[in-house]
Coordinates of C-alpha atoms and ligand atoms in Angstrom, one line a residue:
M1 CA 0.0 0.0 0.0
P2 CA 1.9 3.1 -1.1
W3 CA 0.0 5.4 1.3
L4 CA 0.9 3.5 4.4
T5 CA 3.4 5.5 6.5
D6 CA 6.8 4.0 7.5
E7 CA 5.4 3.5 11.0
N8 CA 2.4 1.6 9.7
R9 CA 4.7 -0.6 7.6
H10 CA 7.0 -1.2 10.6
W11 CA 4.1 -2.7 12.6
Q12 CA 2.7 -4.5 9.6
E13 CA 6.1 -6.2 9.1
K14 CA 6.6 -7.1 12.7
A15 CA 3.2 -8.7 12.9
R16 CA 3.9 -10.6 9.6
T17 CA 7.1 -12.0 11.0
V18 CA 5.4 -13.3 14.2
A19 CA 2.5 -14.7 12.1
E20 CA 4.8 -16.6 9.7
K21 CA 7.5 -17.7 12.2
V22 CA 5.5 -18.5 15.3
I23 CA 1.7 -18.6 14.6
R24 CA 1.3 -20.5 11.3
P25 CA 3.2 -23.6 12.4
L26 CA 1.3 -23.8 15.7
A27 CA -2.2 -22.8 14.5
A28 CA -3.7 -26.3 13.7
D29 CA -2.4 -27.8 17.0
Y30 CA -4.0 -25.1 19.2
D31 CA -7.2 -25.3 17.2
R32 CA -7.4 -29.0 17.8
K33 CA -6.6 -28.8 21.5
Q34 CA -8.8 -25.7 22.0
E35 CA -6.1 -24.3 24.3
Y36 CA -4.9 -20.8 24.9
P37 CA -1.6 -20.4 23.0
W38 CA 0.6 -18.8 25.7
K39 CA 3.7 -19.3 23.5
I40 CA 2.1 -17.1 20.8
R41 CA 1.0 -14.5 23.4
D42 CA 4.6 -14.3 24.5
A43 CA 5.8 -13.8 21.0
I44 CA 3.3 -11.1 20.4
A45 CA 4.3 -9.3 23.6
E46 CA 8.0 -9.7 22.8
A47 CA 7.4 -8.0 19.4
G48 CA 5.8 -5.1 21.2
L49 CA 2.5 -5.5 19.3
F50 CA 0.3 -4.9 22.4
K51 CA 1.6 -1.4 22.4
V52 CA 0.1 -0.3 19.0
W53 CA -3.3 1.1 20.1
I54 CA -2.1 2.6 23.4
P55 CA -0.8 6.2 23.4
K56 CA 2.9 6.8 24.1
T57 CA 2.1 8.6 27.3
Y58 CA 0.8 5.4 28.8
G59 CA 3.6 3.1 27.7
G60 CA 2.2 2.4 24.2
A61 CA 3.4 3.3 20.7
G62 CA 0.3 5.3 19.5
E63 CA 0.8 8.9 18.4
G64 CA -2.8 10.0 19.0
P65 CA -5.6 9.1 21.5
Q66 CA -5.4 5.6 19.9
S67 CA -4.0 4.2 16.7
V68 CA -6.6 2.1 15.1
M69 CA -4.8 1.9 11.7
N70 CA -1.8 0.2 13.3
L71 CA -4.2 -2.1 15.3
C72 CA -5.9 -3.1 12.0
L73 CA -2.6 -3.7 10.2
V74 CA -1.4 -6.0 13.0
V75 CA -4.7 -7.9 13.3
E76 CA -4.8 -8.5 9.5
Q77 CA -1.3 -10.0 9.5
L78 CA -2.0 -12.3 12.6
S79 CA -5.3 -13.4 11.1
R80 CA -3.8 -14.3 7.8
A81 CA -2.1 -17.2 9.7
C82 CA -4.8 -17.8 12.3
G83 CA -8.2 -16.1 12.9
G84 CA -8.2 -17.3 16.5
V85 CA -5.0 -15.5 17.2
G86 CA -6.4 -12.4 15.4
V87 CA -9.2 -12.1 18.0
L88 CA -7.0 -13.3 20.9
F89 CA -5.0 -10.1 20.1
A90 CA -7.8 -7.7 19.1
V91 CA -10.0 -8.5 22.2
N92 CA -7.4 -6.8 24.3
A93 CA -8.1 -3.6 22.4
L94 CA -11.8 -4.2 22.8
G95 CA -11.4 -4.7 26.6
S96 CA -9.1 -1.6 27.0
F97 CA -10.8 0.9 24.7
P98 CA -13.4 1.7 27.5
L99 CA -10.4 2.8 29.6
L100 CA -9.1 5.0 26.8
V101 CA -12.5 6.6 26.1
G102 CA -13.8 6.9 29.6
G103 CA -11.1 6.1 32.2
T104 CA -9.9 8.6 34.8
E105 CA -6.3 9.6 34.5
E106 CA -5.5 7.4 37.5
Q107 CA -7.2 4.4 35.9
K108 CA -5.3 5.0 32.7
Q109 CA -1.9 5.3 34.5
K110 CA -2.7 2.2 36.5
Y111 CA -3.7 -0.2 33.7
L112 CA -2.7 1.0 30.3
P113 CA 1.1 0.5 30.7
K114 CA 0.6 -3.1 31.8
I115 CA -1.7 -3.7 28.9
A116 CA 0.8 -2.2 26.5
S117 CA 3.5 -4.6 27.8
G118 CA 1.2 -7.6 27.5
E119 CA 1.3 -8.2 31.3
K120 CA -2.4 -7.5 31.6
L121 CA -4.8 -9.2 29.2
C122 CA -8.3 -7.8 28.8
A123 CA -11.9 -9.0 28.3
F124 CA -15.0 -7.0 27.5
C125 CA -18.2 -8.2 29.3
L126 CA -21.3 -6.7 27.8
S127 CA -23.4 -9.7 26.5
E128 CA -25.6 -11.8 28.7
K129 CA -27.8 -14.8 28.1
T130 CA -30.8 -12.6 27.4
A131 CA -29.0 -9.4 26.3
G132 CA -27.3 -9.8 22.9
S133 CA -28.2 -7.4 20.1
D134 CA -30.4 -5.6 22.7
A135 CA -27.4 -4.5 24.8
Q136 CA -29.6 -2.2 26.9
A137 CA -31.4 -5.3 28.4
L138 CA -28.7 -6.1 30.8
K139 CA -29.5 -7.9 34.1
V140 CA -26.1 -7.8 35.8
R141 CA -26.5 -5.2 38.6
G142 CA -24.1 -2.8 40.2
V143 CA -25.4 -1.8 43.6
Q144 CA -23.9 0.9 45.8
D145 CA -22.4 -0.5 49.0
G146 CA -20.9 2.0 51.4
D147 CA -18.2 3.8 49.4
G148 CA -18.0 1.1 46.8
W149 CA -20.2 -1.1 44.5
R150 CA -21.2 -4.7 44.5
I151 CA -21.6 -6.5 41.2
H152 CA -24.2 -9.3 41.0
G153 CA -25.0 -11.5 38.0
E154 CA -23.6 -13.5 35.1
K155 CA -22.2 -12.5 31.7
K156 CA -22.2 -14.7 28.6
W157 CA -19.7 -15.1 25.8
T158 CA -16.7 -13.4 27.4
T159 CA -13.8 -13.8 24.9
N160 CA -10.4 -14.2 26.6
G161 CA -12.2 -15.2 29.9
G162 CA -9.8 -17.1 32.1
A163 CA -6.7 -16.0 30.2
A164 CA -7.5 -12.3 30.9
N165 CA -6.8 -10.6 34.2
L166 CA -8.7 -7.4 33.6
Y167 CA -12.5 -7.5 32.8
T168 CA -14.5 -4.4 31.7
V169 CA -18.0 -5.2 33.0
F170 CA -21.2 -3.4 32.1
A171 CA -23.9 -3.4 34.8
V172 CA -27.2 -1.6 35.5
T173 CA -26.6 0.8 38.3
D174 CA -29.9 2.8 38.0
P175 CA -32.7 0.5 36.8
T176 CA -35.3 3.3 37.0
A177 CA -33.5 5.9 35.0
K178 CA -34.4 6.5 31.4
G179 CA -30.9 7.2 30.2
K180 CA -27.7 6.7 32.2
R181 CA -28.8 3.3 33.6
I182 CA -25.6 1.5 32.9
S183 CA -22.1 1.9 34.3
A184 CA -18.8 0.1 33.5
F185 CA -16.5 -1.5 36.2
L186 CA -13.0 -2.8 36.1
V187 CA -12.9 -6.2 37.6
E188 CA -9.6 -8.0 38.2
T189 CA -8.9 -11.8 38.5
G190 CA -8.7 -12.5 42.2
D191 CA -11.5 -10.1 43.2
E192 CA -13.6 -12.1 45.7
G193 CA -16.8 -13.4 44.2
F194 CA -15.6 -13.3 40.6
S195 CA -15.2 -16.6 38.8
I196 CA -15.2 -18.3 35.4
G197 CA -18.2 -20.5 34.5
K198 CA -18.9 -22.6 31.5
V199 CA -16.1 -22.8 28.9
E200 CA -17.7 -22.9 25.4
D201 CA -16.8 -25.5 22.8
K202 CA -16.7 -23.6 19.6
M203 CA -16.9 -24.0 15.8
G204 CA -13.9 -21.7 15.2
I205 CA -11.5 -19.3 16.9
R206 CA -10.8 -22.3 19.1
C207 CA -7.5 -21.2 20.6
V208 CA -9.1 -18.3 22.4
P209 CA -11.4 -19.1 25.3
V210 CA -15.0 -17.9 25.3
V211 CA -16.6 -18.3 28.7
E212 CA -19.4 -17.4 31.1
T213 CA -18.2 -15.0 33.8
R214 CA -19.9 -14.9 37.3
F215 CA -20.1 -12.0 39.7
E216 CA -21.4 -13.1 43.1
G217 CA -21.4 -9.8 45.1
V218 CA -18.0 -8.7 43.9
L219 CA -17.1 -5.7 46.0
L220 CA -15.2 -2.9 44.2
G221 CA -14.0 0.4 45.4
T222 CA -15.0 3.6 43.5
D223 CA -11.6 3.5 41.9
R224 CA -13.0 0.6 39.8
L225 CA -15.9 2.5 38.5
L226 CA -14.9 3.5 35.0
G227 CA -14.4 7.3 34.8
G228 CA -15.3 7.6 38.5
R229 CA -19.0 8.4 37.7
P230 CA -22.0 6.1 37.2
G231 CA -24.3 6.2 34.2
Y232 CA -21.9 6.5 31.4
G233 CA -21.3 2.8 30.7
F234 CA -23.6 2.4 27.7
K235 CA -22.1 5.5 26.1
H236 CA -18.6 4.1 26.6
A237 CA -19.6 0.7 25.3
M238 CA -21.0 2.2 22.1
E239 CA -17.9 4.4 21.7
T240 CA -15.7 1.3 22.3
L241 CA -17.5 -0.7 19.6
D242 CA -17.0 2.2 17.1
L243 CA -13.3 1.9 17.7
A244 CA -13.1 -1.8 17.8
R245 CA -15.2 -2.9 14.8
P246 CA -12.5 -2.2 12.2
G247 CA -10.4 -4.7 14.3
V248 CA -13.0 -7.5 13.7
A249 CA -13.1 -6.4 10.1
S250 CA -9.4 -6.8 9.9
Q251 CA -9.6 -10.2 11.5
A252 CA -12.1 -11.2 8.7
M253 CA -10.1 -9.6 5.9
G254 CA -6.9 -11.2 7.1
L255 CA -8.7 -14.6 7.0
A256 CA -9.9 -13.8 3.5
Q257 CA -6.4 -12.8 2.4
G258 CA -4.9 -16.0 3.9
A259 CA -7.5 -18.2 2.3
L260 CA -7.0 -16.5 -1.1
E261 CA -3.3 -17.0 -1.0
L262 CA -3.7 -20.7 -0.2
A263 CA -6.3 -21.2 -2.9
T264 CA -4.1 -19.4 -5.5
I265 CA -1.2 -21.7 -4.8
Y266 CA -3.3 -24.8 -4.6
T267 CA -5.1 -24.2 -7.9
S268 CA -1.7 -23.7 -9.6
K269 CA -0.4 -27.1 -8.4
R270 CA -3.6 -29.2 -8.7
S271 CA -4.1 -30.7 -12.2
Q272 CA -7.3 -32.2 -13.7
F273 CA -8.0 -33.0 -17.3
G274 CA -4.3 -32.7 -17.9
A275 CA -4.0 -29.1 -16.9
P276 CA -3.7 -27.0 -13.7
V277 CA -7.1 -26.2 -12.5
N278 CA -6.3 -22.5 -12.5
S279 CA -6.2 -22.6 -16.3
F280 CA -10.0 -23.1 -16.3
Q281 CA -11.8 -19.8 -16.7
M282 CA -14.5 -20.7 -14.1
V283 CA -11.8 -21.2 -11.5
Q284 CA -10.1 -17.9 -12.6
Q285 CA -13.4 -16.1 -12.1
I286 CA -13.7 -17.4 -8.6
L287 CA -10.1 -16.3 -7.8
A288 CA -10.7 -12.9 -9.3
D289 CA -13.9 -12.3 -7.3
M290 CA -12.1 -13.4 -4.1
A291 CA -9.3 -11.0 -4.8
M292 CA -11.6 -8.1 -5.7
R293 CA -13.8 -8.5 -2.6
T294 CA -10.8 -8.9 -0.3
E295 CA -9.1 -5.8 -1.6
A296 CA -12.4 -3.8 -1.4
A297 CA -12.7 -4.8 2.2
R298 CA -9.1 -3.8 2.9
Q299 CA -9.7 -0.3 1.5
L300 CA -12.9 0.2 3.5
I301 CA -11.2 -0.9 6.7
Y302 CA -8.3 1.5 6.1
A303 CA -10.8 4.3 5.4
A304 CA -12.6 3.5 8.7
A305 CA -9.3 3.3 10.6
H306 CA -8.2 6.6 9.1
A307 CA -11.6 8.2 10.0
I308 CA -11.1 7.1 13.6
D309 CA -7.5 8.2 13.9
T310 CA -8.3 11.6 12.4
G311 CA -11.5 12.2 14.5
S312 CA -14.0 12.2 11.6
P313 CA -17.7 12.6 12.5
L314 CA -18.4 9.6 10.2
V315 CA -16.8 7.1 12.5
T316 CA -19.9 5.1 13.5
K317 CA -21.0 4.6 9.9
F318 CA -17.6 3.8 8.5
S319 CA -16.8 1.4 11.4
A320 CA -20.1 -0.5 10.9
M321 CA -19.7 -0.6 7.1
S322 CA -16.1 -2.0 7.4
K323 CA -17.2 -4.6 9.9
C324 CA -20.2 -5.7 7.9
F325 CA -18.6 -5.7 4.4
A326 CA -15.3 -7.3 5.5
T327 CA -16.9 -10.1 7.5
D328 CA -19.5 -11.0 4.8
T329 CA -16.5 -11.0 2.4
A330 CA -14.5 -13.3 4.6
M331 CA -17.4 -15.8 4.8
Q332 CA -17.8 -15.7 1.0
V333 CA -14.0 -15.9 0.2
T334 CA -13.2 -18.6 2.7
T335 CA -16.1 -20.7 1.5
D336 CA -14.9 -20.2 -2.1
A337 CA -11.4 -21.2 -1.0
V338 CA -12.8 -24.5 0.4
Q339 CA -14.6 -25.0 -2.9
L340 CA -11.4 -24.6 -4.9
F341 CA -9.6 -27.2 -2.7
G342 CA -12.3 -29.7 -3.7
G343 CA -12.6 -32.7 -1.4
Y344 CA -9.3 -31.9 0.3
G345 CA -10.7 -28.5 1.3
Y346 CA -13.3 -30.3 3.5
M347 CA -10.7 -32.3 5.4
K348 CA -9.1 -31.3 8.7
D349 CA -5.7 -32.5 7.3
Y350 CA -5.3 -29.1 5.6
P351 CA -5.7 -25.6 7.1
I352 CA -8.3 -24.2 4.6
E353 CA -11.4 -25.5 6.4
K354 CA -10.3 -23.7 9.5
Y355 CA -10.3 -20.4 7.7
M356 CA -14.0 -21.0 7.0
R357 CA -14.8 -22.0 10.6
D358 CA -12.9 -19.0 11.9
A359 CA -14.6 -16.6 9.6
K360 CA -18.2 -17.3 10.6
I361 CA -18.1 -15.7 14.0
T362 CA -16.9 -12.4 12.6
Q363 CA -20.4 -11.9 11.1
I364 CA -21.9 -12.4 14.6
Y365 CA -19.8 -10.8 17.3
E366 CA -19.4 -7.1 18.1
G367 CA -22.9 -6.7 16.7
T368 CA -24.4 -9.1 14.1
N369 CA -24.3 -7.9 10.5
Q370 CA -28.0 -7.3 10.7
V371 CA -27.3 -4.9 13.5
Q372 CA -24.5 -3.3 11.5
R373 CA -26.9 -2.7 8.6
L374 CA -29.3 -1.0 11.1
V375 CA -26.5 1.3 12.3
I376 CA -25.5 2.1 8.7
A377 CA -29.1 2.8 7.7
R378 CA -29.8 5.0 10.8
N379 CA -26.8 7.1 10.0
L380 CA -27.7 7.4 6.3
I381 CA -31.2 8.5 7.3
R382 CA -29.8 11.1 9.7
E383 CA -27.4 12.4 7.0
S384 CA -30.2 12.7 4.5
A385 CA -31.1 16.0 6.3
N386 CA -28.0 17.4 4.5
F387 CA -29.6 16.7 1.1
S388 CA -32.8 18.6 1.6
F389 CA -31.8 20.8 -1.4
L390 CA -32.6 17.7 -3.5
S391 CA -36.3 17.9 -2.5
E392 CA -37.4 19.6 -5.6
F393 CA -36.2 16.6 -7.6
I394 CA -38.4 14.0 -5.9
P395 CA -42.1 13.5 -6.0
T396 CA -44.1 15.2 -3.2
E397 CA -47.0 13.5 -1.4
N398 CA -49.5 14.9 -3.9
Q399 CA -47.4 14.7 -7.0
H400 CA -45.9 11.4 -7.9
V401 CA -44.9 12.3 -11.4
Y402 CA -41.7 14.0 -12.2
E403 CA -42.6 17.1 -14.2
G404 CA -39.1 18.6 -14.6
Ligands
LIG1 C1 -17.7 -16.8 20.1 C2 -18.4 -15.6 20.6 C3 -17.6 -14.6 21.3 C4 -18.2 -13.5 21.8 N1 -17.4 -12.6 22.5 C5 -18.0 -11.6 23.2 C6 -17.3 -10.7 24.1 O1 -16.1 -10.9 24.3 N2 -18.0 -9.8 24.8 C7 -19.3 -9.6 24.7 O2 -19.8 -8.8 25.4 N3 -20.0 -10.4 23.8 C8 -19.4 -11.3 23.1 N4 -20.1 -12.1 22.2 C9 -21.6 -11.9 22.1 C10 -22.0 -11.4 20.7 O3 -21.6 -10.0 20.6 C11 -23.5 -11.7 20.5 O4 -23.6 -13.1 20.3 C12 -24.1 -10.9 19.4 O5 -24.1 -9.5 19.7 C13 -25.5 -11.4 19.1 O6 -26.3 -11.5 20.2 P1 -27.1 -12.9 20.5 O7 -26.1 -14.0 20.3 O8 -27.8 -12.8 21.7 O9 -28.1 -12.9 19.3 P2 -29.6 -12.2 19.2 O10 -29.4 -10.8 19.6 O11 -30.5 -13.0 20.0 O12 -29.9 -12.3 17.7 C14 -30.5 -13.5 17.1 C15 -30.7 -13.2 15.6 O13 -31.6 -12.1 15.5 C16 -31.1 -11.0 14.7 N5 -31.6 -9.8 15.3 C17 -31.6 -9.4 16.6 N6 -32.1 -8.1 16.7 C18 -32.4 -7.7 15.5 C19 -32.9 -6.5 14.9 N7 -33.3 -5.5 15.7 N8 -33.1 -6.4 13.6 C20 -32.7 -7.5 12.8 N9 -32.2 -8.6 13.2 C21 -32.0 -8.7 14.5 C22 -29.6 -11.2 14.9 O14 -28.9 -10.5 13.8 C23 -29.4 -12.7 14.9 O15 -29.4 -13.2 13.6 C24 -19.6 -13.3 21.7 C25 -20.3 -14.2 21.0 C26 -19.8 -15.4 20.5 C27 -20.6 -16.4 19.9

């Protein structure tokens, strides 16, 4: 990409090296065992990759308030070798963005340097059994207790749960309020009453744990209330998702890129009817479509990351568009890649089927793609107010025929 800066390329190459030297050779084994890859975590930390989205003032490498472009470039490279590792890395950004957008100076000083070094791993606890797309329907409660707060309830689908030692937990603190009902809390492993419940057995991203997390009257001081004030949790959760969605998009696009590369090589080596299968035009068309879609996803992600890093007002829409387009692309491209491998593609002996399994979840988490389309449409409708000057070119209620 000619328009990437030297710094962007520096992080991209570092991630590529870790992906090819450490991750790719181990990916199938961790997928089979469904085990957290501490060796890979160590290699990522050693390469300094946990620093990329954290500002320099807090021990990171980011120039601005965050550096989502570098985050995306790293996630893309890691996911090209293993989609599970892509999210294992990106979920730390998801879990720590609430601190960046809403933490007090003290909270930032306390946690961010340890996250940047890889010492602290993070998780983001928003979803519950009965609160998925409807994230306002939370049942986990935060109840004031003396100077502090007690957290009661259970969260579902906590990615990185058990491996992480810092959990950003969203809880209802004022059930009767119309707005400002929800607050965010910082829970650490070892806090009394906090435990890990069911560990999920998953279709894909199997090297990263996804678990239920339990909060049985966990007592926290006010220093663990994000931003030091109640009622801002939902706002911080939505701001966090705006920043994090291009990361999921990059996980998906990295998977698409990795699958495309494997399919391109395989179809040049595999012969049928006395010729390499890539000499057949129907195969070439599939490869060309895979490449176009993957590249279009990449450009949209970079546009979204650039919008975030430069403080554009279009962040929410771009972020949702990049997530939705790249993850639909990944599902299509990885499925096509399996098709191009023929019967071998369906077998666990080869890595390509894992790309397809890892891709599916990207259409579901951090807001399903149906929800992304709602977000995009809502923003479009809002923006349509800027185009009122076009009113004279559309039919009015009483005049459905264009008479221009
Ligand atoms: C492996 C995995 C990891 C996850 N990691 C995390 C995590 O780390 N932290 C976290 O907080 N959450 C996490 N999640 C939760 C994830 O974000 C939710 O699963 C997702 O938001 C969807 O919620 P749901 O599963 O309850 O589906 P539901 O909300 O019940 O949706 C069911 C279906 O209805 C559709 N639907 C719902 N509402 C609408 C609507 N208004 N319009 C159109 N269609 C709609 C959905 O698109 C979906 O197809 C994870 C989930 C999984 C499976």
